[in-house]
Coordinates of C-alpha atoms and ligand atoms in Angstrom, one line a residue:
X108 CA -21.3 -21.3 19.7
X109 CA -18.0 -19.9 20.5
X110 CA -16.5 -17.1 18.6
X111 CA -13.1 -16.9 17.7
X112 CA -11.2 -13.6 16.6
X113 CA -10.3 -13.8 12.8
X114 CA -7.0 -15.5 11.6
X115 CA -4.5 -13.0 11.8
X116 CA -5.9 -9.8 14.2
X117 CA -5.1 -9.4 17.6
X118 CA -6.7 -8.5 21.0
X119 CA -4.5 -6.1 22.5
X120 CA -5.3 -6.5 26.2
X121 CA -5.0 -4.7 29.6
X122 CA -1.0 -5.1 30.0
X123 CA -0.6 -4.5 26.6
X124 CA -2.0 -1.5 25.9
X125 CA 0.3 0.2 28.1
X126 CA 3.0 -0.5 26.1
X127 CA 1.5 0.7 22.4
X128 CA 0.9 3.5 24.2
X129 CA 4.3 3.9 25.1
X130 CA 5.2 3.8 21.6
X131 CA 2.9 6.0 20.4
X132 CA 3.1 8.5 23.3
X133 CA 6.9 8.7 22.1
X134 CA 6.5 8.7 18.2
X135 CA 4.0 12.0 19.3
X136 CA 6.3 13.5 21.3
X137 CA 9.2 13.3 19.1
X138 CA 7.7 14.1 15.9
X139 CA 6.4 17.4 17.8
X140 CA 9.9 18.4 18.1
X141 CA 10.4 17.5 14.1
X142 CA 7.1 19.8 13.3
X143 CA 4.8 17.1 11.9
X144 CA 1.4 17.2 12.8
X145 CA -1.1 14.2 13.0
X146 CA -3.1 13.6 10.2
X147 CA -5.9 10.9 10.6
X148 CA -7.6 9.4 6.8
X149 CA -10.3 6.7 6.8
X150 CA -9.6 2.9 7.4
X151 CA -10.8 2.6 3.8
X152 CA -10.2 4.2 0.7
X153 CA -11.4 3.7 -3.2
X154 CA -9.5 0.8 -5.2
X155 CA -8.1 2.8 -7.3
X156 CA -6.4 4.7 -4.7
X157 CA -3.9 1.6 -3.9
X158 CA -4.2 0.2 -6.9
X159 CA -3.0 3.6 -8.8
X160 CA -0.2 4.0 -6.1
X161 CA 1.1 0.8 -5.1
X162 CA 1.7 -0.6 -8.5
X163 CA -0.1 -3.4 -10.5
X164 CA 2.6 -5.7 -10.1
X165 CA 3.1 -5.0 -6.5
X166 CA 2.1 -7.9 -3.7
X167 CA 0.2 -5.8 -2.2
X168 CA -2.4 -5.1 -4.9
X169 CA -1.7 -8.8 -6.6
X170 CA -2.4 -10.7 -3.2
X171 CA -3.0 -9.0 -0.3
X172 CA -5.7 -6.4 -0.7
X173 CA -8.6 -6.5 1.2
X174 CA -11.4 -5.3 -1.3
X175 CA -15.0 -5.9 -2.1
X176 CA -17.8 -4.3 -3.6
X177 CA -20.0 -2.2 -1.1
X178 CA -24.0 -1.8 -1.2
X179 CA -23.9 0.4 -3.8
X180 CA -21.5 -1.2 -5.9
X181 CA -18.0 1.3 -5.0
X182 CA -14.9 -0.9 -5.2
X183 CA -13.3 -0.2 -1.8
X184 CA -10.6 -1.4 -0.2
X185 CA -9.1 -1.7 3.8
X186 CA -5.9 0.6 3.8
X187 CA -3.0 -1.5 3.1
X188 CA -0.5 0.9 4.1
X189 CA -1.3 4.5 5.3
X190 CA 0.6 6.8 2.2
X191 CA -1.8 6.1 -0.6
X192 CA -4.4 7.3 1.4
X193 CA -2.2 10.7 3.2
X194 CA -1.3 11.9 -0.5
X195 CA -5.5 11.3 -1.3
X196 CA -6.1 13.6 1.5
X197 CA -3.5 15.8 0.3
X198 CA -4.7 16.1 -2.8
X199 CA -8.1 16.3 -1.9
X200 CA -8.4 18.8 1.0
X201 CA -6.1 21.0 -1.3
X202 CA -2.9 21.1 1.3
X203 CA -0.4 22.5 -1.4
X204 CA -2.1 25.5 -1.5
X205 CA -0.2 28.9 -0.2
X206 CA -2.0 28.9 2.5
X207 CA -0.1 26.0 4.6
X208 CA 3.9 25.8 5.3
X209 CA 6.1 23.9 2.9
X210 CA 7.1 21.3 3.6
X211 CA 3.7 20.0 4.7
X212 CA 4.8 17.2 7.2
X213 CA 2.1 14.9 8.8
X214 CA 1.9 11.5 10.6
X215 CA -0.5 9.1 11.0
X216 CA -0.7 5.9 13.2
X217 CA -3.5 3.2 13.2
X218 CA -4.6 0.1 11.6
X219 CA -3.7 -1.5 7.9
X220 CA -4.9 -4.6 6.6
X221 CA -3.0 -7.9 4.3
X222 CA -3.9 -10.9 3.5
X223 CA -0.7 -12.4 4.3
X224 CA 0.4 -15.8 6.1
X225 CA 0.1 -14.9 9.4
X226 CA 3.2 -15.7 11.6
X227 CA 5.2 -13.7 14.1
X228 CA 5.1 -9.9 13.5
X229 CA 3.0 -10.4 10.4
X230 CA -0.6 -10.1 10.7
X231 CA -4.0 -9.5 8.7
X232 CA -4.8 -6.2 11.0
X233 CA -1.4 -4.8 11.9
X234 CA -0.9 -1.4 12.6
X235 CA 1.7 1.4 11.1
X236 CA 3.3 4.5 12.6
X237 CA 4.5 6.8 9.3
X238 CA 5.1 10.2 8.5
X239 CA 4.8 12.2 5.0
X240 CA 6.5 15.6 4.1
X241 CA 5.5 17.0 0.9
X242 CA 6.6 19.9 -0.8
X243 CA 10.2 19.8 -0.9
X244 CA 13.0 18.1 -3.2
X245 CA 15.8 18.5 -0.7
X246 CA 18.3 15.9 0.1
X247 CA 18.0 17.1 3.9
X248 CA 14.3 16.4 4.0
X249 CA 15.3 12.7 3.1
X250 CA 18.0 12.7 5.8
X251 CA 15.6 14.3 8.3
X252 CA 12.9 11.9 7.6
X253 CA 15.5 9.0 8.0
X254 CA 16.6 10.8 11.4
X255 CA 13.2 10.8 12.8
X256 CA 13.0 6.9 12.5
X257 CA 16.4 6.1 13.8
X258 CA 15.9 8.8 16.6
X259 CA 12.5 6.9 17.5
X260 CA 14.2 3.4 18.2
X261 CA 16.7 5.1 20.1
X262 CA 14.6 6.8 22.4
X263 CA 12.6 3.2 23.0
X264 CA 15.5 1.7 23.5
X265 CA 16.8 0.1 20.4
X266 CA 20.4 -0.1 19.8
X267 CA 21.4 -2.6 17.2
X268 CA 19.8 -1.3 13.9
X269 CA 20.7 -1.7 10.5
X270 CA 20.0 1.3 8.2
X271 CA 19.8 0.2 5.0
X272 CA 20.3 3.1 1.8
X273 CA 19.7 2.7 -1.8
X274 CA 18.3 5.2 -4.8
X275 CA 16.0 4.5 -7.3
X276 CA 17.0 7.4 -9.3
X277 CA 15.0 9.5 -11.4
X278 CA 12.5 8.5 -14.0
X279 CA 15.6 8.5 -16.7
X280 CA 17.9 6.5 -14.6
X281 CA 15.0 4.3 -13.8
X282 CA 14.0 3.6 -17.8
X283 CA 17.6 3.7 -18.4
X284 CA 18.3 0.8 -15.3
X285 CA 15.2 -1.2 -16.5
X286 CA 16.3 -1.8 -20.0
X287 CA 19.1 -3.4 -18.3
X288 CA 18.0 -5.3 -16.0
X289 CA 15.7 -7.1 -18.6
X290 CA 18.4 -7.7 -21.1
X291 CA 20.3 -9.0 -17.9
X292 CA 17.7 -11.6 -17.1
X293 CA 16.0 -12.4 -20.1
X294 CA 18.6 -14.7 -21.0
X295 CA 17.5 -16.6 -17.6
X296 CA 14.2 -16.4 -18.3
X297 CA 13.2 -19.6 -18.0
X298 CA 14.9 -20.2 -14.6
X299 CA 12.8 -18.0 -13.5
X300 CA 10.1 -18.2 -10.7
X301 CA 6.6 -17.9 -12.3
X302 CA 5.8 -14.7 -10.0
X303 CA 9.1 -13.0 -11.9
X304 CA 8.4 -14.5 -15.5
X305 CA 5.4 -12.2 -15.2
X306 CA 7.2 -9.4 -13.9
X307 CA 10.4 -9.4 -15.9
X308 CA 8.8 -7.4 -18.8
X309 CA 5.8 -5.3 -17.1
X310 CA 8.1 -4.8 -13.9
X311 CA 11.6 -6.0 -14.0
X312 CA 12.3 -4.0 -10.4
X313 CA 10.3 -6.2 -8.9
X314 CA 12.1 -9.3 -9.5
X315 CA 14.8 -8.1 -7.1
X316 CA 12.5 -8.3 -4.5
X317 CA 11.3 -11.5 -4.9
X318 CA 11.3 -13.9 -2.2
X319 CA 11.2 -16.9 -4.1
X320 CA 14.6 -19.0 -3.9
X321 CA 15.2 -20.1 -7.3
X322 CA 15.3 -16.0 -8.1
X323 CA 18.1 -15.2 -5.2
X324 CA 20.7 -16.2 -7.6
X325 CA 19.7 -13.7 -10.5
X326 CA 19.5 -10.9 -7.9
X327 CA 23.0 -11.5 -6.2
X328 CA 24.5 -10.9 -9.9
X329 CA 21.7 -8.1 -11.2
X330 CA 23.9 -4.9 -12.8
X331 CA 23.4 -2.1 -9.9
X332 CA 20.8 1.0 -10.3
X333 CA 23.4 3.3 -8.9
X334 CA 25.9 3.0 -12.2
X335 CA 22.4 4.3 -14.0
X336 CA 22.2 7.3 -12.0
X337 CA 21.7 10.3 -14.0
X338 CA 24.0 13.3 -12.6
X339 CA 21.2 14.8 -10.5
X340 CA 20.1 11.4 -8.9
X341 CA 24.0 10.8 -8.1
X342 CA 24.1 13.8 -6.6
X343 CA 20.8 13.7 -4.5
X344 CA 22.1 10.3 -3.6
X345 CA 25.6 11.4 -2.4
X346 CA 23.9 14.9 -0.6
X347 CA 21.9 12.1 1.6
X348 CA 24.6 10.1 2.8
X349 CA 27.2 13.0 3.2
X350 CA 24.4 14.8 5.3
X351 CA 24.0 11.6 7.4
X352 CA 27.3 11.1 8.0
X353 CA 27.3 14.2 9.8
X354 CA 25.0 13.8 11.8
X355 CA 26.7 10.5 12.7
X356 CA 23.6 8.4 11.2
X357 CA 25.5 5.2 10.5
X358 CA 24.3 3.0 6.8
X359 CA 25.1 0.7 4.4
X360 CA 24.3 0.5 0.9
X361 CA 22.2 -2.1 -1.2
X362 CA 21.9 -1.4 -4.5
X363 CA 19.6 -4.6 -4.9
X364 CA 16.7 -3.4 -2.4
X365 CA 13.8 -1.6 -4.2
X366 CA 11.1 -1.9 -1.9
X367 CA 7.6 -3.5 -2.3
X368 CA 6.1 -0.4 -3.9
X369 CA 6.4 1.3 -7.0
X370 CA 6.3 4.6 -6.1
X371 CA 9.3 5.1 -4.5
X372 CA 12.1 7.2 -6.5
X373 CA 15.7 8.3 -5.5
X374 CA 16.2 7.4 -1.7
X375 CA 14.9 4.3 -0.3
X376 CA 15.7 3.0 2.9
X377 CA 15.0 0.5 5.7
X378 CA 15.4 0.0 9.1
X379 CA 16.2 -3.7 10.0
X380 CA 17.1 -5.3 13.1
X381 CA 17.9 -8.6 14.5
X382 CA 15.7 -10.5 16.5
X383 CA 14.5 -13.8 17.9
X384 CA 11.0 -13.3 18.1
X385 CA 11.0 -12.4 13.9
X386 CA 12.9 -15.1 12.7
X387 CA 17.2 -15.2 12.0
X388 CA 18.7 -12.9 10.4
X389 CA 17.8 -9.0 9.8
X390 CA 14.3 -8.4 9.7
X391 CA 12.9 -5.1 8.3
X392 CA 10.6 -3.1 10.7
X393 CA 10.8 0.7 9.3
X394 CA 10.3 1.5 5.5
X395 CA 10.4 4.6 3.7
X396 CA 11.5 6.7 0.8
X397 CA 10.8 9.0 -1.6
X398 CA 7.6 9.4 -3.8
X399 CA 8.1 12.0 -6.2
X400 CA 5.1 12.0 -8.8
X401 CA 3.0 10.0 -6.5
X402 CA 0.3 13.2 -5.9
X403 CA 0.3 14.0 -9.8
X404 CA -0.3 10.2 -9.6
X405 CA -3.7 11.0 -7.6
X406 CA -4.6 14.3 -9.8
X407 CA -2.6 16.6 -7.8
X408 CA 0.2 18.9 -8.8
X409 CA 3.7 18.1 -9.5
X410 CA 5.0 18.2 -5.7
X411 CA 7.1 15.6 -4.0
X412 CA 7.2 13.7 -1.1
X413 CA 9.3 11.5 1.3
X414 CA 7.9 9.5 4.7
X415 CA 8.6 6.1 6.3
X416 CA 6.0 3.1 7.4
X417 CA 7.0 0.9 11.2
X418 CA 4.9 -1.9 11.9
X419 CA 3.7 -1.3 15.7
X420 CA 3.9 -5.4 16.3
X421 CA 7.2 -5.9 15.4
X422 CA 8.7 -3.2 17.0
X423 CA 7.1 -4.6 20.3
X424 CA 8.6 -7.8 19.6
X425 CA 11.6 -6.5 19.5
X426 CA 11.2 -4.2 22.0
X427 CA 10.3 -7.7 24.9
X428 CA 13.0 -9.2 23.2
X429 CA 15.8 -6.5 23.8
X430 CA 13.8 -6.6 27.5
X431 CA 13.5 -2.7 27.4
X432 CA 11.7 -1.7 30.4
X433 CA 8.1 -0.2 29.6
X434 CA 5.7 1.9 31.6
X435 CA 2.9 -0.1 33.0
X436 CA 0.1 2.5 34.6
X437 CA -2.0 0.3 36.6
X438 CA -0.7 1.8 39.9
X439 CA -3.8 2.5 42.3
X440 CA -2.8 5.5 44.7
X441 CA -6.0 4.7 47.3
X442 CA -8.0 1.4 48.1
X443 CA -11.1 2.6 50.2
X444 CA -12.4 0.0 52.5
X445 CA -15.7 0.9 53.8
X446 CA -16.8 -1.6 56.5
X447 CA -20.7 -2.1 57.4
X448 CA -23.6 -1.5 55.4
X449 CA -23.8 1.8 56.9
X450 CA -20.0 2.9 55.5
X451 CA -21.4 2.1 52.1
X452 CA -22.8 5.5 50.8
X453 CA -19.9 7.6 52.1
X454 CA -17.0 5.0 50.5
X455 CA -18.9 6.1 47.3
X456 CA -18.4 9.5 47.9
X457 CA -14.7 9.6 49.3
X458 CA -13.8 7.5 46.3
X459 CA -15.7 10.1 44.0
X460 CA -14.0 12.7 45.9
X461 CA -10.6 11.4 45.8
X462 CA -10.8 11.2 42.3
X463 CA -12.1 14.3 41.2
X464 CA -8.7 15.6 42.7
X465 CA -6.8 13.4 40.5
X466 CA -6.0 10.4 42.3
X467 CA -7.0 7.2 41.0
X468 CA -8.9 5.5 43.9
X469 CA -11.3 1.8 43.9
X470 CA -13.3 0.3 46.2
X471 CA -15.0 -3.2 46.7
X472 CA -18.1 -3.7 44.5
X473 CA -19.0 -6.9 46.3
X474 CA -19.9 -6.8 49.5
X475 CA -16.6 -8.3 50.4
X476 CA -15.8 -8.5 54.1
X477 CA -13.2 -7.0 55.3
X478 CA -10.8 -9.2 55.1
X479 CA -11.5 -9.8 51.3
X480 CA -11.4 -5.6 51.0
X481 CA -7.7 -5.5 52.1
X482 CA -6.4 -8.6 50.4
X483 CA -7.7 -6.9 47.1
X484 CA -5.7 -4.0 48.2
X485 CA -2.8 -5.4 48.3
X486 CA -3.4 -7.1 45.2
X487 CA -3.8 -3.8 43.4
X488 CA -0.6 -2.6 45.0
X489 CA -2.4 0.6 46.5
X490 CA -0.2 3.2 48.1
X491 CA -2.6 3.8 50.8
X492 CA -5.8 2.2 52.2
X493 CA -8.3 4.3 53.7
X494 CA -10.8 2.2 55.8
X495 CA -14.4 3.7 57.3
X496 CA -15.6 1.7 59.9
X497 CA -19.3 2.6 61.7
X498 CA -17.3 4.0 65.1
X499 CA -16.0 6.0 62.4
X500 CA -18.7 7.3 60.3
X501 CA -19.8 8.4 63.3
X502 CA -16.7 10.6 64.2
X503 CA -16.8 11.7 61.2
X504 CA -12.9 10.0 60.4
X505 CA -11.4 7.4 58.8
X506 CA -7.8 5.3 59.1
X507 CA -5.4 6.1 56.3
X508 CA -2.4 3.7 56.1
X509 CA 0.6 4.2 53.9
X510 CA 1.2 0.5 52.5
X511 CA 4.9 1.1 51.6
X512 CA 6.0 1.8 55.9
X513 CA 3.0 0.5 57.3
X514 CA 2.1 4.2 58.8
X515 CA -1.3 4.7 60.3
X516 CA -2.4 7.7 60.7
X517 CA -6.4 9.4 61.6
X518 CA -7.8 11.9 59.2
X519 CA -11.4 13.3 59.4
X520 CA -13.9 12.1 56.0
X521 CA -13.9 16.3 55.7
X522 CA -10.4 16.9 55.0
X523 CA -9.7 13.3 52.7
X524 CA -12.5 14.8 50.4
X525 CA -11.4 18.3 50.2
X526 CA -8.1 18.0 49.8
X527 CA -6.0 14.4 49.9
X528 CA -2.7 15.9 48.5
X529 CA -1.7 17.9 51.8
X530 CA -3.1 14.8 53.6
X531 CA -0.4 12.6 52.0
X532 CA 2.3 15.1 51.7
X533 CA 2.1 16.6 55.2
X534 CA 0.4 14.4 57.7
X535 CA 2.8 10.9 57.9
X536 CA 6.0 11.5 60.0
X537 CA 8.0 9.6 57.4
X538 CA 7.4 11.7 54.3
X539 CA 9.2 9.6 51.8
Ligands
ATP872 P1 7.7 -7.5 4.3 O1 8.8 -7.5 3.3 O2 8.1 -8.0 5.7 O3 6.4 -8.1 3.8 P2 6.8 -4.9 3.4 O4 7.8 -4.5 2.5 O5 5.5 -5.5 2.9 O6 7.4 -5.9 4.5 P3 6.1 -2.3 4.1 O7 4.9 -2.3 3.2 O8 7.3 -1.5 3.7 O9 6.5 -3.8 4.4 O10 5.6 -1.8 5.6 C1 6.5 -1.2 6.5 C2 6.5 -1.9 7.8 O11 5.2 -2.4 8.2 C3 7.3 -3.2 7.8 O12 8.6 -3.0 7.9 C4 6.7 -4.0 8.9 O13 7.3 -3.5 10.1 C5 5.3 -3.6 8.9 N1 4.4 -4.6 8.3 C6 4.2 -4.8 6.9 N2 3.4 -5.8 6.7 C7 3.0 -6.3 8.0 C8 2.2 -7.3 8.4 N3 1.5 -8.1 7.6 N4 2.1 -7.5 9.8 C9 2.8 -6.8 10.7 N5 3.6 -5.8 10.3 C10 3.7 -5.5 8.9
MG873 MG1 4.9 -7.5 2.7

């Protein structure tokens, strides 16, 4: 029996992980210099948790959870996406108290799970990079949130983005926006798609983000949220996009997009791209907003939040299809070739030796000859070889050679243990 990996997950291989690391080596370092701090929550989390947060009527909790009963009976469900569980945590562990800085600004990265039709960047096991800052209602937290992504495909390399702005308002623009959007498509009721039919009345939002076809039409003519903006949302709304016009944060506006979830309020926004790899058109890879009421939602207290969600897959995607160059650490500074049975023990312990001081350094494992030891150099791309022949064991040296000019040079087994930096930075004529 042959085991294949389940539809929709990954291996991420040897190759590969060099470049999620890349990503996730600069999402650290850049959300250092924004103050958020990592916050890691379990890979699964109570039903309720999503269920409560996400919406009834959302695709994630109607289709794509992955839940089941455990041995003891708990509903429990695989993370879907990582803010349901970041407000749990904040609720639970009590992080609104006086004791910690407000805004309280975390990020997470790891693993979330769908059942979705897999395809190219959508998987069952995919994995999210997303920040939360709770504590503030301030236009600029929005703006800064919505910085940090756009900042982060900049620094990987990404250029042609599409930020994409809309508000959901307040909870009166949003009861005041729903009435009309039902009397606006009740009339077309029966045109419908079934999905919306059962939305119209428990979730009307939703039907704008439908993807069926026979809804497109309704949603091109829908009346727009922003003419039921109460004062306040308006002027949330316009503090976010005078704020990123100054910083030069290009936008446009979409008063149809309202996001998969319900818990967003006032800004939403989403990063979209084009790419080959994830189909024509603008695909979405970053998604975020704000989430005011979503900790009283969990039993907390009345204090707001705003974060984003990337998928990790389809920002690599993009990032082999834009053919941005990334880091690939498999670089071997020394190949030690011990020759003889006798050369055997002390290549183990010049290889040990070598990288105790920080060099990465590998040796045959297979009694290859010679030959076979240097051919495997090369094919490791080593900087240097280092080969210990018996004649030399017994002098007590060993033959360094610099791949890159060929330089040969003898250095006693003493010195290569003790101290291989001077070796390499002092001892070859050309010093390049
Ligand atoms: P879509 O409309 O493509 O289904 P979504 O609205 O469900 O996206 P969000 O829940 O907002 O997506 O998640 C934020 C980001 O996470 C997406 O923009 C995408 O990059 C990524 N993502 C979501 N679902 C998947 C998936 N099944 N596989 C890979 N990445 C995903
Ligand atoms: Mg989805």
């Amino acid at each position: 029996m042959r085991y294949q990996k389940p539809k929709g997950t990954a291996d991420i291989l040897p190759g590969d992980t060099e470049k999620w690391r890349f990503v996730e080596d600069t999402a650290r370092k850049l959300f250092k210099t924004y103050q958020y701090r990592e916050i890691r929550t379990p890979m699964f989390e109570n039903f309720e948790v999503f269920s409560r947060t996400s919406g009834d009527t959302s695709d994630i909790v109607t289709k794509e959870m992955y839940d089941f009963k455990d041995k003891g009976d708990r509903h429990i469900s695989l993370r879907p996406e990582g803010t349901a569980g970041v407000v749990r945590a904040f609720v639970e562990n009590k992080l609104y108290g006086p004791e910690y800085n407000k805004p309280y600004k975390v990020y997470y990265m790891g693993p979330m799970y769908r059942y979705e039709r897999p395809q190219s960047g959508r998987l069952r096991e995919f994995h999210q990079i997303g920040v939360e800052a709770f504590g503030s209602d301030s236009p600029v937290l929005d703006v800064e949130v919505i910085s940090m992504a756009i900042n982060l495909f900049k620094k990987l390399g990404l250029s042609d983005l599409r930020l994409t702005l809309n508000s959901l308002g307040d909870k009166t623009s949003r009861d005041n926006y729903r009435a009309a959007l039902i009397e606006y498509l009740e009339p077309h009721f029966e045109e419908l798609s079934e999905e919306s039919k059962v939305r119209l009345h428990k979730n009307p939002l939703r039907v704008l983000d439908s993807k069926e076809e026979q809804d497109q039409q309704f949603v091109a003519d829908a009346p727009s949220i922003l003419d039921y903006l109460t004062d306040d949302a308006k002027a949330h709304f316009e503090q976010v996009k005078q704020q990123l016009d100054l910083l030069g944060i290009d936008y446009v506006v979409d008063s149809t997009m309202v996001r998969g979830l319900d818990y967003y309020n006032h800004t939403i926004f989403e990063v979209m791209t084009q790419s080959k790899s994830l189909g024509h058109g603008y695909t979405t890879i970053c998604a975020g907003g704000r989430y005011n009421g979503l900790v009283e939602e969990l039993g907390g207290p009345e204090v707001s939040g705003v974060g984003f969600g990337l998928g990790i897959e389809r920002l690599l995607l993009l990032l082999q299809d834009e053919q941005v160059s990334m880091p690939n650490d498999d670089d071997l500074d020394v190949f030690v070739v011990g020759i003889g049975e006798a050369a055997n023990a002390m290549t183990l312990k010049v290889v040990q030796a070598i990288r105790a001081k920080g060099f990465s350094s590998d040796r045959d494992y297979l009694d290859r000859k010679p030959k076979g030891q240097f051919k495997i150099a090369d094919r490791l791309n080593a900087k240097y070889t280092l080969t210990i022949g018996e004649s030399e064991l017994e002098s007590k040296t060993a033959h360094l050679k610099k791949m890159a000019s060929g330089e040969e040079i003898t250095v006693t087994l003493e010195e290569v243990q003790q101290d291989f930096q001077s070796i390499i930075e002092s001892k070859f004529s050309n010093k390049k």
